[in-house]
Short mmCIF file of C-alpha atoms and ligand atoms in Angstrom, two decimals:
data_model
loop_
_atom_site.label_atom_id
_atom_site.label_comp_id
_atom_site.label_asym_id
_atom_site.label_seq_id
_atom_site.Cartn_x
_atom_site.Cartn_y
_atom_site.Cartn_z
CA UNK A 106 42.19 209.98 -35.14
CA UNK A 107 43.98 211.07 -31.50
CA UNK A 108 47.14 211.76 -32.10
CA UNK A 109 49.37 211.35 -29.10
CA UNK A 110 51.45 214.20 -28.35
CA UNK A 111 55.27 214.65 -28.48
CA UNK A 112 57.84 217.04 -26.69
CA UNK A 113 61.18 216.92 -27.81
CA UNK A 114 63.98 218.67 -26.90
CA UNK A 115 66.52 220.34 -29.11
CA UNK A 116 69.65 220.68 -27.29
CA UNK A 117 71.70 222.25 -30.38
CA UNK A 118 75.38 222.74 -29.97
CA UNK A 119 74.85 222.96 -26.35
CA UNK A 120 75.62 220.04 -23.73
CA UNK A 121 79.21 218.45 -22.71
CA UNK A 122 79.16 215.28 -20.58
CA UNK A 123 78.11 217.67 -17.70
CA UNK A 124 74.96 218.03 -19.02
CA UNK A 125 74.03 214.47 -19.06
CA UNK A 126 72.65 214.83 -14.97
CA UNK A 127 70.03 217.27 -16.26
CA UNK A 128 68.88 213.56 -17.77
CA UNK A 129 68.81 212.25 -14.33
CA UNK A 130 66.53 215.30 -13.21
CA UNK A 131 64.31 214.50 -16.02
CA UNK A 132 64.08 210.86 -15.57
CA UNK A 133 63.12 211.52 -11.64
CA UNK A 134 60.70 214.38 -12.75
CA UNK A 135 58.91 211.95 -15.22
CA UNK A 136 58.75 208.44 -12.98
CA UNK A 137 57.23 211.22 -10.36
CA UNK A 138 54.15 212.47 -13.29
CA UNK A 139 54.41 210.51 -15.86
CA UNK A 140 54.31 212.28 -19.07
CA UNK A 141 50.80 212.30 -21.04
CA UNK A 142 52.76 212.06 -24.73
CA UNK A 143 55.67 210.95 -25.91
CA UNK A 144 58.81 213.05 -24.46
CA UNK A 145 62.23 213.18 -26.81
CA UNK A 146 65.43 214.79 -26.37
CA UNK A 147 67.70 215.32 -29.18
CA UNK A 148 71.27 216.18 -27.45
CA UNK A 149 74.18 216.61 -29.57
CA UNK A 150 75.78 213.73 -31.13
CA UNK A 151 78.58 213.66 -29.23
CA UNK A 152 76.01 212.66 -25.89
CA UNK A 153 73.81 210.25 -27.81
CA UNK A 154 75.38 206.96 -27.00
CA UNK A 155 75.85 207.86 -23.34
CA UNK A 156 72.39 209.56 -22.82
CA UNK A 157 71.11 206.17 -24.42
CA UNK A 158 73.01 204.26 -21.60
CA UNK A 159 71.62 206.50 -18.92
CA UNK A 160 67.91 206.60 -20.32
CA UNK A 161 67.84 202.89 -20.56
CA UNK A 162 64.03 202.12 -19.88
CA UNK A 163 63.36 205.19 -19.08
CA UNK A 164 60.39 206.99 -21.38
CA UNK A 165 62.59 209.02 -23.10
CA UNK A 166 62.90 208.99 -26.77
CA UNK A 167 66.41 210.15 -28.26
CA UNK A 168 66.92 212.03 -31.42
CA UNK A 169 69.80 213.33 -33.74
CA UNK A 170 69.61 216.80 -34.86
CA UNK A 171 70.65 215.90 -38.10
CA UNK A 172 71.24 213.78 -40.74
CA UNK A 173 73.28 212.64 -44.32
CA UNK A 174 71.40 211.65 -47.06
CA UNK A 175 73.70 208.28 -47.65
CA UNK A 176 73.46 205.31 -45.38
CA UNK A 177 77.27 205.44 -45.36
CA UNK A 178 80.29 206.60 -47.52
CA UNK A 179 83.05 209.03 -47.66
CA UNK A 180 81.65 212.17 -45.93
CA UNK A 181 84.11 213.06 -43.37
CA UNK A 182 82.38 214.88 -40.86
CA UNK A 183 79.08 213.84 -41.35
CA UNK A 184 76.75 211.11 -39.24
CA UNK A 185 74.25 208.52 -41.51
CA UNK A 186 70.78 208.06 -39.84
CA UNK A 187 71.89 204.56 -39.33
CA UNK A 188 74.70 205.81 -37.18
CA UNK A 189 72.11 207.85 -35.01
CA UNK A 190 69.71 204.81 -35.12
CA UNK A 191 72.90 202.58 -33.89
CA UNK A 192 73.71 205.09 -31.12
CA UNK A 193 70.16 204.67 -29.84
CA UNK A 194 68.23 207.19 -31.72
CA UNK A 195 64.96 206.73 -32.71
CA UNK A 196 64.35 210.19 -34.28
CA UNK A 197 66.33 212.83 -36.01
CA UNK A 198 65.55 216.43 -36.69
CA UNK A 199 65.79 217.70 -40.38
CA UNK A 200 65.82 220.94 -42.01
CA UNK A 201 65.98 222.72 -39.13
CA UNK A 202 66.21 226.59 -39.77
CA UNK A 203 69.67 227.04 -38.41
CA UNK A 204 70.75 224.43 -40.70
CA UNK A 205 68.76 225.89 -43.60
CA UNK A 206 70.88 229.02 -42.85
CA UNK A 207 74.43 228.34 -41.59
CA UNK A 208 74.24 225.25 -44.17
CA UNK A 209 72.40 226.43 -47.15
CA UNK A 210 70.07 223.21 -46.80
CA UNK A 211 67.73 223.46 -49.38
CA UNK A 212 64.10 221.40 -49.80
CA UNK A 213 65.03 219.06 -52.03
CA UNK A 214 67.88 218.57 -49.75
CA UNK A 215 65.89 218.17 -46.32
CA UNK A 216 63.85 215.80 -48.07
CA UNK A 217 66.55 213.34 -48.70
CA UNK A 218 67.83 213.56 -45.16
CA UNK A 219 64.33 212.72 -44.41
CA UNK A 220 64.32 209.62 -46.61
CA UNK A 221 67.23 208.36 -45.48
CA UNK A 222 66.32 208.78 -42.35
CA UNK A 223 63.35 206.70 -42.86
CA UNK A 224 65.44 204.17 -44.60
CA UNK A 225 67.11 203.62 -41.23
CA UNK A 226 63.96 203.38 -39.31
CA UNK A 227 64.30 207.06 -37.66
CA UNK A 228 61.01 209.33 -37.72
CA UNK A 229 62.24 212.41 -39.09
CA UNK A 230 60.84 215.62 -37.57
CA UNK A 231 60.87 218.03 -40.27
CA UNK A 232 61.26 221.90 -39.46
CA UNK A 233 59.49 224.31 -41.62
CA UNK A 234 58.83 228.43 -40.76
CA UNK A 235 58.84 231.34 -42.19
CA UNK A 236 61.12 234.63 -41.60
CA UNK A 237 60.21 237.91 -40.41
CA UNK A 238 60.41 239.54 -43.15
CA UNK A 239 58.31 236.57 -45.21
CA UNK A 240 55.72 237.24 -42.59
CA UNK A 241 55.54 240.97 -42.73
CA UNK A 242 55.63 240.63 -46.44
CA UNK A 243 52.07 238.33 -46.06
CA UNK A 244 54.16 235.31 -47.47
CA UNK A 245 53.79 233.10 -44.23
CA UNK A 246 52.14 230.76 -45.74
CA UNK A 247 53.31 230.40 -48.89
CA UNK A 248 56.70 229.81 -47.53
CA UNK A 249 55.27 227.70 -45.18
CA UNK A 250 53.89 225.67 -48.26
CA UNK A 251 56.43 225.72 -50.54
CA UNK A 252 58.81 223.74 -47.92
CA UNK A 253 56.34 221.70 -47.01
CA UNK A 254 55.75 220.66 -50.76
CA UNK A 255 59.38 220.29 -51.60
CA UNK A 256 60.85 218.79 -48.03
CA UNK A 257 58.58 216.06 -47.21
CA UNK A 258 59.22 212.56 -48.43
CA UNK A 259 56.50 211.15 -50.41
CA UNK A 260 55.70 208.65 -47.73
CA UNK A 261 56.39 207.29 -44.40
CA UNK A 262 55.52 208.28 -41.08
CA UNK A 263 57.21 211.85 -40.08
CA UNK A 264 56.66 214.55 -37.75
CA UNK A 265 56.41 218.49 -38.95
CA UNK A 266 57.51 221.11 -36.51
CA UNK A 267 56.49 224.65 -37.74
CA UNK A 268 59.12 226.94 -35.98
CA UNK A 269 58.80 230.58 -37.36
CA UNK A 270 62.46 231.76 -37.74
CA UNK A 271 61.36 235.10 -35.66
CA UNK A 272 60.56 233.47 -32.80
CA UNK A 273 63.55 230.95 -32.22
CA UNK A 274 65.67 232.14 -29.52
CA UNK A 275 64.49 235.32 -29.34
CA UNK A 276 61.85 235.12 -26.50
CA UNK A 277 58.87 236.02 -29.24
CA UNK A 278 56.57 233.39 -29.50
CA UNK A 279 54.17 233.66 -32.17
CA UNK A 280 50.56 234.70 -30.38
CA UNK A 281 47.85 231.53 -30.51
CA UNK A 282 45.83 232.87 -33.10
CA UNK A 283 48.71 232.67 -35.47
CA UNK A 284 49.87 229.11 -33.86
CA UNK A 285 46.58 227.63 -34.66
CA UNK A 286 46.08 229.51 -38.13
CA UNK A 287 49.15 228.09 -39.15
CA UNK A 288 48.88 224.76 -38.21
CA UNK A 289 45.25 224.09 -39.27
CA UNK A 290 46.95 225.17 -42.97
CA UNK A 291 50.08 222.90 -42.67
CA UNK A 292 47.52 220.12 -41.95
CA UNK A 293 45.16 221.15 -44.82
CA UNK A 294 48.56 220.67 -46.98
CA UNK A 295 48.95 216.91 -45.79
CA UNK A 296 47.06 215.08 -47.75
CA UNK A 297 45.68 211.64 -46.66
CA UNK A 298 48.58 211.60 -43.88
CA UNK A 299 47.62 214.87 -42.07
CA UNK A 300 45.25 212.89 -39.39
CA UNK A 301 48.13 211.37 -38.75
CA UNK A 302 50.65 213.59 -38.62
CA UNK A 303 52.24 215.11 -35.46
CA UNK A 304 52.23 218.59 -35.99
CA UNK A 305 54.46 220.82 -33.15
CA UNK A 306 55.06 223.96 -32.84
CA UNK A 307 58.42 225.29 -32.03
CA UNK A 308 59.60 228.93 -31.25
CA UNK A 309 60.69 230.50 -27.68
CA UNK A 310 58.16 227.25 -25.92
CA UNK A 311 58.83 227.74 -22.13
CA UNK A 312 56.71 227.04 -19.00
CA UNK A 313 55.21 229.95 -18.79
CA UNK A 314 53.33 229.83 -22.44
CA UNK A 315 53.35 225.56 -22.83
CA UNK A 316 49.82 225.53 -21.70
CA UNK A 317 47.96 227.52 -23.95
CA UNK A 318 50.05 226.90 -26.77
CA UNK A 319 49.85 223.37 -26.01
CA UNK A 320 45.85 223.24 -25.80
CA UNK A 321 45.51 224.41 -29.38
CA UNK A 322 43.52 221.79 -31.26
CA UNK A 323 46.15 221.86 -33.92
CA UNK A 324 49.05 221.53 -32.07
CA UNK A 325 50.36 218.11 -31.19
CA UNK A 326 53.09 218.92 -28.84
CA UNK A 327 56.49 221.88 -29.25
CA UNK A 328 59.64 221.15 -30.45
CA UNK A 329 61.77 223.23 -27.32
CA UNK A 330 65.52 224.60 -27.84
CA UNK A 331 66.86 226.31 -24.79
CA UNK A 332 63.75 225.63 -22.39
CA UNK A 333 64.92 221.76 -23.02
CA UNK A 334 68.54 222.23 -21.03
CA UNK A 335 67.04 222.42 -17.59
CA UNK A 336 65.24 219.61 -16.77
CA UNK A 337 63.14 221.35 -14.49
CA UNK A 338 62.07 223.52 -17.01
CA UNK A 339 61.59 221.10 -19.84
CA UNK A 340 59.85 218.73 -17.27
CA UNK A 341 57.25 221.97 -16.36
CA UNK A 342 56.55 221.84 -20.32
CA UNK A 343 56.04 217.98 -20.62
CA UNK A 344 53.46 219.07 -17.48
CA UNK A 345 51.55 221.75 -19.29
CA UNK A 346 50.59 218.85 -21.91
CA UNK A 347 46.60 218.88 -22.10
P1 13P B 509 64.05 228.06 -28.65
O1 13P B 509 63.02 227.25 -27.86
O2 13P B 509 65.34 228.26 -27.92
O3 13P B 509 63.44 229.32 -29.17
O4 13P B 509 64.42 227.16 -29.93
C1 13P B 509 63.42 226.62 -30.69
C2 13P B 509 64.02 225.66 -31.65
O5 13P B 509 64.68 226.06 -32.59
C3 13P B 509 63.84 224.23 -31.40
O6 13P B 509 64.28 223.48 -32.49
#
């Protein structure tokens, strides 16, 4: 089975109103070569409505960046998937590592957000990766396993982005060989759902290392963090798609 490839951008806690022209760049950069995959940006929440206003038509898929496990209730603070979904999102990113850290999120956790995000008719895309100090210690993949075993709803169509903790933000990307190694594993973990399963990698992705990364057999397209501000950059990605 092909599987058609995805970019999405992760914005993070990055992006006031301001930012909203870089969607105007990207939207001019895109009708100019269209896009061989599917392109996504996930800006904060705060944007979503309005970026959904601006991208109207335009082949840009919008995503949270996270997500609560209830369709509603008394959770000050917190967004439901069907809230994203409402404000134009079609996807929403779960168990990312920052939110595994500065949150505590948990598996068993991620995988509820993931469910519920399903229940609102968002694709999750569901982070897994390892630490440093997991990979020195040769635990990569076990890690890698574990959260796959424990975060991924039982069903439904999702997306898994493997984004090593070492190399987010830090301008180390993991080298191909241990791209590819690590994504023909997370798809020997899938089951009968891993020809069919987007699997991207995520972890320092700019234009200058899109293309090889994105030629790996195993990958199906990068989840991007701070490459995915500048249009022309993110655009220059999107490009490098095989
Ligand atoms: P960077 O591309 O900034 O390393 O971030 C990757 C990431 O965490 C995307 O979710």
């Amino acid at each position: 089975m092909s599987r058609r490839a995805l970019i999405a951008g992760n914005w993070k806690m990055y992006g006031l109103a301001a930012a909203l022209m870089e969607l105007d760049a990207l939207k001019a950069a895109l009708a100019a070569a269209p896009a061989t995959g599917d392109v996504a940006i996930c800006p904060p929440a705060t944007l979503l409505a309005q970026a959904a206003w601006k991208l109207k038509g335009a082949p840009i898929l919008l995503g949270g960046q996270d997500c609560h496990t209830a369709g509603e209730g008394a959770h000050t603070g917190d967004l439901s998937a069907a809230m994203l979904a409402d404000a134009g999102a079609s996807l929403v990113i779960v168990g990312h590592s920052e939110r595994r850290r500065d949150h505590g999120e948990t598996d068993a956790l991620v995988r509820a957000k993931a469910d519920a995000a399903l229940r609102a008719g968002l694709t999750p895309i569901v982070c897994v990766g390892e630490t440093i100090e997991q990979r020195r210690a040769g635990q990569a993949e076990a890690t890698v396993g574990a959260q796959i075993a424990g975060s991924l709803p039982a069903e439904g169509e999702l997306v898994v982005a493997y984004e090593p903790v070492w190399a987010i933000g830090t301008g180390l990307t993991a080298s191909t060989d241990e791209i590819a190694a690590m994504h023909g594993f997370i798809r020997s973990t899938l089951g009968p759902r891993a020809a069919a399963t987007r699997i991207l990698y995520g972890g320092s992705v700019k234009p200058q290392n899109a293309g090889e990364i994105l030629a790996l057999d195993e990958v199906d397209g990068a989840l991007v963090g701070g490459a995915s501000l500048k249009a022309a950059d993110f655009s220059a990605i999107i490009r490098a798609l095989k």
